[in-house]
């Protein structure tokens, strides 16, 4: 068969990595796909910039639309990123009947519903394996590998920067701000780290995972996000003493009342495999009703890990070129007309366990007051421990682990505890999941 | 579209689990596949036997060929197991133009080349996700998810019984024979445990994984297998002291000289995620040139985890019913005409590190002799430690970790060490992999 001609938009980290992998592994890829896949054109903002890839044999342009409108190009790789002008490029490529492969999580999370609807009309594929967890084939695993299951929940370490920071805090007893500065110097974290440390990036990825797990539309605006900026060394150490690690998780769970979509720091038992995923690595734990828990681990970012997913998508598309558009793997794992708008729960209705840390005066009766408040809100205590006051402090840290409770009740109880005269400052609250 | 009619051969653990999952999740599966998938017929040896599944609505027979020859059946699920009469059933189903889904590792490992050739001629699919690592979608991950990579090596815990035994030995300081007896009582291990503990079962699975990773024919007869029967509590404990766990791994590695295919007990650093895969769980670590290391973890056996993979295959087949047979995902990940017969290396040519345990007389000069022999065989020592003799023993255990060396040299060195007058008994040798 004739080679498939591919056009690449963007020659940065992911674009450059993709060019390198497609060139280096061309022979192996042709052995798999049954035909050659060649990049004939690529666009970049600045053609004089130093690249990580060799662009020999590739016609370069600064205008992405030259590629999008080129009738010879069958597959467009959108590797520019961001949800700005890129959306129109992707829609135009679809309009032109081209298949699209993208690594763009915010594009899919924010505009995926519109993009997939358009792709459905035109009978083309928009593939996005690289948008979540870099090189881990997690989209394929959930969408196809676990397709016989009802997915009950999933929990993922899906932001490498955040995991690097938490790992360093634990392993080396360092402070958040200190590690963040290093991550920025190493290039793991952006100059504006908000997307990473506040959970926005993880929220985009969780939006996508939840959609393919439960067959619901993409709805990033309903994801609860809480960052890791308030995690202290103290909490990391207390968690450790109790047999837990603190990880920044994206969690999607189907409950009888609706779906929980939440990104937040979470205590998880250290014996869980996912608690031992360290540094910039990603992992996603998926619980299906038939298969039980399964875990997928690998590099969540970087030029070639991301390219690995982009190229896998390209090969999938090449295989589907001759297929019946009505009988392909649906974009969001479920048939477009079978997506169900199950309600996404507000944070008040989350059900989870908690770690609480509060500072109380070293006086009799304080514990009695705190436990009375928890009991009044139907919150059962799993463990409680009073720490030795440091130096000359008159207040003592109290650590409480609760059983699973309604978040609304927990918030009300915390407000009452904070109002106690014997308790100083805020109650530090971190959610806890056993992931059992 | 009309429902797809499926026939099931075998209603034991996997067959029963598959019936249960396909029935329970019928609505969810139809939302994904775009049409109903129904089991209309099933065969079993004894129709009066108690089943784990509800067979209402399914026409039962004792003759598998009634199903294989039924023109209404589009997909045959071979869930009988074993490589005996089942081979003819699968070939006949293919001959009749039916797609086949099987969970049968020995069938694929021993007769896959013939089966896939026949399937290729007839333009049908033979899917076998459930044949390796139960519910983990590892075949799909390697074959499709990592298709942009050159796979460099993979290492898997792919026999749950063996891993259960090694986990118990480590966690509870128990002996091999004792744990094996319990595993048999619990139903994890067969009455004849040879397949599990001698690495035959893992060898079948490794054969399949290696084929889809490297694009080589299936060749079980070239797999080196070594069981876990000689692993002692002592070795488990010494490994632990050195920061390692002993796991029974299936390893496939591409080297410039050829391919290593080996199943054997292996010391691996305890900080590796795969070292922390415990009990009956399975995990496969795959190293691709672009993606780096990725890991896949989940239940390696059991009715519903295995059914999860069977049903996923069925849905894949349903989606491919309308596709061009020439442009499907190839059975062994690479186009049938692109498989390459790379030589499989004999054990003598393996390159790996080693853990050695030997008993030496407590006399000066013994260590000098042992290290001289290793040096003469170009074997570098990574660590050496002499243990305190127990009770009144006059010999002392010596533990040596070597760097990577040629197995042939190691065997020669061991023979010379065993011939030393100051060394008593055999040298206990366990391979060591850092999996870095």
PDB file of C-alpha atoms in Angstrom, chain A residues 1 21 24-25 28-29 31-34 135 137 140-151 212-215 273 276-277 281 289-291 293-299 304-305 308 311-312 315-316 318-319 322 324 327-330 333-335 338-340, chain B residues 1 21 24-25 28-29 31-34 135 137 140-151 212-215 273 276-277 281 289-291 293-299 304-305 308 311-312 315-316 318-319 322 324 327-330 333-335 338-340:
ATOM      1  CA  UNK A   1       0.000   0.000   0.000  1.00  0.00           C
ATOM      2  CA  UNK A  21      10.227   8.489  17.024  1.00  0.00           C
ATOM      3  CA  UNK A  24      13.905   6.295  14.133  1.00  0.00           C
ATOM      4  CA  UNK A  25      11.316   3.521  14.348  1.00  0.00           C
ATOM      5  CA  UNK A  28       9.417  -1.274  13.022  1.00  0.00           C
ATOM      6  CA  UNK A  29       6.298   0.868  12.589  1.00  0.00           C
ATOM      7  CA  UNK A  31       6.177  -3.876  10.125  1.00  0.00           C
ATOM      8  CA  UNK A  32       3.280  -3.254  12.475  1.00  0.00           C
ATOM      9  CA  UNK A  33       1.052  -0.946  10.439  1.00  0.00           C
ATOM     10  CA  UNK A  34       1.561  -2.733   7.152  1.00  0.00           C
ATOM     11  CA  UNK A 135       3.182   7.508  27.441  1.00  0.00           C
ATOM     12  CA  UNK A 137      -1.774   3.841  27.148  1.00  0.00           C
ATOM     13  CA  UNK A 140      -6.866   2.608  25.277  1.00  0.00           C
ATOM     14  CA  UNK A 141      -6.813   0.499  28.439  1.00  0.00           C
ATOM     15  CA  UNK A 142     -10.059   1.959  29.783  1.00  0.00           C
ATOM     16  CA  UNK A 143     -11.806   2.454  26.438  1.00  0.00           C
ATOM     17  CA  UNK A 144     -10.957  -0.948  24.951  1.00  0.00           C
ATOM     18  CA  UNK A 145      -9.059  -3.119  27.425  1.00  0.00           C
ATOM     19  CA  UNK A 146     -11.688  -2.836  30.156  1.00  0.00           C
ATOM     20  CA  UNK A 147     -14.710  -2.460  27.873  1.00  0.00           C
ATOM     21  CA  UNK A 148     -16.479  -5.442  29.445  1.00  0.00           C
ATOM     22  CA  UNK A 149     -16.572  -3.746  32.830  1.00  0.00           C
ATOM     23  CA  UNK A 150     -18.702  -1.249  34.599  1.00  0.00           C
ATOM     24  CA  UNK A 151     -16.016   1.084  35.868  1.00  0.00           C
ATOM     25  CA  UNK A 212     -14.452   7.356  28.857  1.00  0.00           C
ATOM     26  CA  UNK A 213     -14.920   5.445  32.113  1.00  0.00           C
ATOM     27  CA  UNK A 214     -18.588   6.282  32.665  1.00  0.00           C
ATOM     28  CA  UNK A 215     -19.861   7.318  29.264  1.00  0.00           C
ATOM     29  CA  UNK A 273       1.275   0.206  44.756  1.00  0.00           C
ATOM     30  CA  UNK A 276       4.918   4.108  45.793  1.00  0.00           C
ATOM     31  CA  UNK A 277       4.777   5.957  42.480  1.00  0.00           C
ATOM     32  CA  UNK A 281       6.052   9.310  37.118  1.00  0.00           C
ATOM     33  CA  UNK A 289     -16.658  -4.573  38.459  1.00  0.00           C
ATOM     34  CA  UNK A 290     -15.333  -7.680  36.696  1.00  0.00           C
ATOM     35  CA  UNK A 291     -11.576  -7.139  36.621  1.00  0.00           C
ATOM     36  CA  UNK A 293      -8.323  -3.086  40.541  1.00  0.00           C
ATOM     37  CA  UNK A 294      -5.806  -2.610  37.721  1.00  0.00           C
ATOM     38  CA  UNK A 295      -2.925  -0.149  37.632  1.00  0.00           C
ATOM     39  CA  UNK A 296      -1.100   1.523  34.750  1.00  0.00           C
ATOM     40  CA  UNK A 297       2.255   3.203  35.365  1.00  0.00           C
ATOM     41  CA  UNK A 298       4.774   5.122  33.281  1.00  0.00           C
ATOM     42  CA  UNK A 299       6.191   8.477  32.271  1.00  0.00           C
ATOM     43  CA  UNK A 304       9.407  10.685  23.624  1.00  0.00           C
ATOM     44  CA  UNK A 305       6.958   9.196  26.148  1.00  0.00           C
ATOM     45  CA  UNK A 308       4.941   7.116  22.014  1.00  0.00           C
ATOM     46  CA  UNK A 311       2.511   7.484  17.229  1.00  0.00           C
ATOM     47  CA  UNK A 312       0.330   4.674  18.640  1.00  0.00           C
ATOM     48  CA  UNK A 315      -1.025   3.672  13.745  1.00  0.00           C
ATOM     49  CA  UNK A 316      -4.558   3.109  15.075  1.00  0.00           C
ATOM     50  CA  UNK A 318      -3.971   4.172   9.738  1.00  0.00           C
ATOM     51  CA  UNK A 319      -5.638   0.834  10.540  1.00  0.00           C
ATOM     52  CA  UNK A 322     -10.453   1.543   5.602  1.00  0.00           C
ATOM     53  CA  UNK A 324     -16.668   1.694   8.572  1.00  0.00           C
ATOM     54  CA  UNK A 327     -18.362   0.692  13.650  1.00  0.00           C
ATOM     55  CA  UNK A 328     -15.137   2.199  15.008  1.00  0.00           C
ATOM     56  CA  UNK A 329     -14.117   2.525  18.633  1.00  0.00           C
ATOM     57  CA  UNK A 330     -16.154   5.576  19.725  1.00  0.00           C
ATOM     58  CA  UNK A 333     -15.530   4.818  24.530  1.00  0.00           C
ATOM     59  CA  UNK A 334     -19.342   4.830  24.407  1.00  0.00           C
ATOM     60  CA  UNK A 335     -21.423   5.409  21.290  1.00  0.00           C
ATOM     61  CA  UNK A 338     -25.305   6.535  24.323  1.00  0.00           C
ATOM     62  CA  UNK A 339     -23.576   9.137  26.483  1.00  0.00           C
ATOM     63  CA  UNK A 340     -25.628   9.722  29.623  1.00  0.00           C
TER      64      UNK A 340
ATOM     65  CA  UNK B   1     -27.917  -3.262  14.128  1.00  0.00           C
ATOM     66  CA  UNK B  21     -20.163 -10.579  32.908  1.00  0.00           C
ATOM     67  CA  UNK B  24     -24.742  -8.442  34.002  1.00  0.00           C
ATOM     68  CA  UNK B  25     -23.099  -5.727  31.921  1.00  0.00           C
ATOM     69  CA  UNK B  28     -23.155  -1.048  29.363  1.00  0.00           C
ATOM     70  CA  UNK B  29     -21.578  -3.292  26.718  1.00  0.00           C
ATOM     71  CA  UNK B  31     -23.616   1.325  24.903  1.00  0.00           C
ATOM     72  CA  UNK B  32     -19.967   0.748  24.017  1.00  0.00           C
ATOM     73  CA  UNK B  33     -20.209  -1.735  21.143  1.00  0.00           C
ATOM     74  CA  UNK B  34     -23.191  -0.106  19.492  1.00  0.00           C
ATOM     75  CA  UNK B 135      -7.643  -9.224  33.423  1.00  0.00           C
ATOM     76  CA  UNK B 137      -5.012  -5.712  29.069  1.00  0.00           C
ATOM     77  CA  UNK B 140      -3.493  -4.710  23.829  1.00  0.00           C
ATOM     78  CA  UNK B 141      -1.051  -2.445  25.648  1.00  0.00           C
ATOM     79  CA  UNK B 142       2.005  -3.915  23.924  1.00  0.00           C
ATOM     80  CA  UNK B 143       0.389  -4.619  20.557  1.00  0.00           C
ATOM     81  CA  UNK B 144      -1.402  -1.286  20.169  1.00  0.00           C
ATOM     82  CA  UNK B 145      -0.612   1.065  23.056  1.00  0.00           C
ATOM     83  CA  UNK B 146       3.161   0.856  22.589  1.00  0.00           C
ATOM     84  CA  UNK B 147       3.131   0.273  18.827  1.00  0.00           C
ATOM     85  CA  UNK B 148       5.374   3.288  18.189  1.00  0.00           C
ATOM     86  CA  UNK B 149       8.190   1.768  20.226  1.00  0.00           C
ATOM     87  CA  UNK B 150      10.950  -0.691  19.698  1.00  0.00           C
ATOM     88  CA  UNK B 151      10.413  -2.877  22.739  1.00  0.00           C
ATOM     89  CA  UNK B 212       4.039  -9.451  20.123  1.00  0.00           C
ATOM     90  CA  UNK B 213       6.870  -7.379  21.589  1.00  0.00           C
ATOM     91  CA  UNK B 214       9.543  -8.270  19.026  1.00  0.00           C
ATOM     92  CA  UNK B 215       7.590  -9.546  16.034  1.00  0.00           C
ATOM     93  CA  UNK B 273       7.166  -1.087  41.846  1.00  0.00           C
ATOM     94  CA  UNK B 276       5.924  -4.821  45.583  1.00  0.00           C
ATOM     95  CA  UNK B 277       3.399  -6.836  43.585  1.00  0.00           C
ATOM     96  CA  UNK B 281      -1.559 -10.445  41.575  1.00  0.00           C
ATOM     97  CA  UNK B 289      12.721   2.887  23.457  1.00  0.00           C
ATOM     98  CA  UNK B 290      10.432   5.926  23.317  1.00  0.00           C
ATOM     99  CA  UNK B 291       8.147   5.491  26.317  1.00  0.00           C
ATOM    100  CA  UNK B 293       9.461   1.740  31.470  1.00  0.00           C
ATOM    101  CA  UNK B 294       5.704   1.182  31.835  1.00  0.00           C
ATOM    102  CA  UNK B 295       3.975  -1.203  34.212  1.00  0.00           C
ATOM    103  CA  UNK B 296       0.614  -2.983  34.040  1.00  0.00           C
ATOM    104  CA  UNK B 297      -0.850  -4.539  37.180  1.00  0.00           C
ATOM    105  CA  UNK B 298      -3.973  -6.495  38.047  1.00  0.00           C
ATOM    106  CA  UNK B 299      -5.547  -9.867  38.758  1.00  0.00           C
ATOM    107  CA  UNK B 304     -14.340 -12.440  36.291  1.00  0.00           C
ATOM    108  CA  UNK B 305     -10.882 -10.888  35.755  1.00  0.00           C
ATOM    109  CA  UNK B 308     -13.046  -9.074  31.573  1.00  0.00           C
ATOM    110  CA  UNK B 311     -15.422  -9.754  26.789  1.00  0.00           C
ATOM    111  CA  UNK B 312     -13.067  -6.937  25.744  1.00  0.00           C
ATOM    112  CA  UNK B 315     -16.202  -6.228  21.689  1.00  0.00           C
ATOM    113  CA  UNK B 316     -13.040  -5.687  19.614  1.00  0.00           C
ATOM    114  CA  UNK B 318     -17.638  -6.998  16.966  1.00  0.00           C
ATOM    115  CA  UNK B 319     -16.094  -3.672  15.938  1.00  0.00           C
ATOM    116  CA  UNK B 322     -17.165  -4.751   9.178  1.00  0.00           C
ATOM    117  CA  UNK B 324     -11.055  -4.921   5.970  1.00  0.00           C
ATOM    118  CA  UNK B 327      -6.009  -3.710   7.592  1.00  0.00           C
ATOM    119  CA  UNK B 328      -6.795  -5.065  11.050  1.00  0.00           C
ATOM    120  CA  UNK B 329      -4.495  -5.167  14.051  1.00  0.00           C
ATOM    121  CA  UNK B 330      -2.317  -8.207  13.231  1.00  0.00           C
ATOM    122  CA  UNK B 333       1.145  -7.181  16.558  1.00  0.00           C
ATOM    123  CA  UNK B 334       3.318  -7.301  13.433  1.00  0.00           C
ATOM    124  CA  UNK B 335       2.074  -8.100   9.938  1.00  0.00           C
ATOM    125  CA  UNK B 338       6.870  -9.159   8.692  1.00  0.00           C
ATOM    126  CA  UNK B 339       7.651 -11.600  11.501  1.00  0.00           C
ATOM    127  CA  UNK B 340      11.413 -12.054  11.757  1.00  0.00           C
TER     128      UNK B 340
END
